[in-house]
Each structure stands twice: as C-alpha cells, then as structure tokens.
Short mmCIF file of C-alpha atoms in Angstrom, two decimals:
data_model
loop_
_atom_site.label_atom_id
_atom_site.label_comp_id
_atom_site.label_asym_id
_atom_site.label_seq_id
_atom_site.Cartn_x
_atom_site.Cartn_y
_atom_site.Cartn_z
CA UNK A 1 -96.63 79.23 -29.16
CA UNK A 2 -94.09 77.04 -31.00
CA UNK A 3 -91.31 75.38 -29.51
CA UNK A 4 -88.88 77.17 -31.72
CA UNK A 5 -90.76 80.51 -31.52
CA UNK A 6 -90.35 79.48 -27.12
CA UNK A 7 -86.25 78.60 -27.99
CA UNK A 8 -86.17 82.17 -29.51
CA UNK A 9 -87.72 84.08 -27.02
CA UNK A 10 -85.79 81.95 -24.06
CA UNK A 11 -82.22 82.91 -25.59
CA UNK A 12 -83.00 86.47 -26.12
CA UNK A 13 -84.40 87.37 -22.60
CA UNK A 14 -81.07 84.84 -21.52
CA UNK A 15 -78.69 86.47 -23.30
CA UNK A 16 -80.30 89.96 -22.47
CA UNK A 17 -79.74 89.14 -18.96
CA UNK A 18 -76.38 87.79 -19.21
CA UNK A 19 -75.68 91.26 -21.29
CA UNK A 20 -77.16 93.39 -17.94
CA UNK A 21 -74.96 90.83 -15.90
CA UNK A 22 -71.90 91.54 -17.86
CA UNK A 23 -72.13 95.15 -18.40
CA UNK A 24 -73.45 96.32 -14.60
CA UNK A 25 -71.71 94.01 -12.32
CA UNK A 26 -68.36 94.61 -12.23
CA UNK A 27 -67.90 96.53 -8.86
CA UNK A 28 -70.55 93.56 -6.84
CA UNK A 29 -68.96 91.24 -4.86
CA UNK A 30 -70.67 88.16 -4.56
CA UNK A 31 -68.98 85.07 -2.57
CA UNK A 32 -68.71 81.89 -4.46
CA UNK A 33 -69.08 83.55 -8.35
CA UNK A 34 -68.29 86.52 -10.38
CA UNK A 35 -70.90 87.96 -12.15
CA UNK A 36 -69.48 89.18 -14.90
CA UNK A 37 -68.30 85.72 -15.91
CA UNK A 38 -71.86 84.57 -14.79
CA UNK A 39 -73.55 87.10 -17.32
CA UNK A 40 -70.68 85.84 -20.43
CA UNK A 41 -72.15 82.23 -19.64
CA UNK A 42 -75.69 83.47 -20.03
CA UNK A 43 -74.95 85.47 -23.24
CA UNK A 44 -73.59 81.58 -24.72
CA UNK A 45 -76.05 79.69 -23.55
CA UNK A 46 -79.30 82.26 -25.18
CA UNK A 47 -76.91 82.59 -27.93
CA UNK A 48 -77.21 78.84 -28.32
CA UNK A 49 -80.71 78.70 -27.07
CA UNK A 50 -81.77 81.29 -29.84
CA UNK A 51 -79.83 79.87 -32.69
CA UNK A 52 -81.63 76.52 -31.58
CA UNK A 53 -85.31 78.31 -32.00
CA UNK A 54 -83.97 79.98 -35.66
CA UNK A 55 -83.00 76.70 -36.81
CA UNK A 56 -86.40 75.16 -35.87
CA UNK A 57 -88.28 77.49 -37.33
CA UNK A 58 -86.52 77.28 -40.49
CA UNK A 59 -86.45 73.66 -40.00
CA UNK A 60 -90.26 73.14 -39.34
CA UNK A 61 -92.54 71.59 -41.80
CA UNK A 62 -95.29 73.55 -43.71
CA UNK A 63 -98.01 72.54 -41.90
CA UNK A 64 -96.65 73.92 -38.52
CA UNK A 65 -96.90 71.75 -35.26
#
C-alpha cells in the first residue's frame, strides 16, 4: 500500500468519524470537550489528510514507489 493510497484511506475513515461525531452527539455530555466540535475537527483534519493522499497520488512518479 502506498503512502498516498494510506493518506486517502486515513482521511476518509477520519473524516467519516468526525461526520458520526458531529451528526450523533449532540445530546452527550462529556466533561472537558464537546463532541460535536470534536467530530468538525476530525472532518478538517481527514479532509486535509485525504486531499494530502490525492495530491500524492497525482503527484507520484510513473514508476510508483
């Protein structure tokens, strides 16, 4: 497995999470953080973590590494 095909993967199941976080956790109470605002960080960061894998796969050289 690639490192950009690994990027990809990581942001989607991130930002899939975040998405779960975001959409099913409004009514838990948790002490020190929300986490609905914890699930909108996760949806950034495997939005940037997938962007990163598209790049480097479109980035890569022919001969693959």
């Amino acid at each position: 497995m690639t490192r950009a095909s690994k990027n990809l993967l990581e942001g989607v199941v991130t930002g899939a999470v975040g998405l779960a976080l975001w959409l099913f956790t409004e009514d838990v109470e948790v002490p020190v953080v929300t986490l609905t605002k914890v699930g909108v960080v996760m949806m950034c960061v495997g939005g940037a973590q997938a962007v990163m894998g598209l790049y480097r796969s479109v980035r890569a050289p022919a001969g693959g590494r």
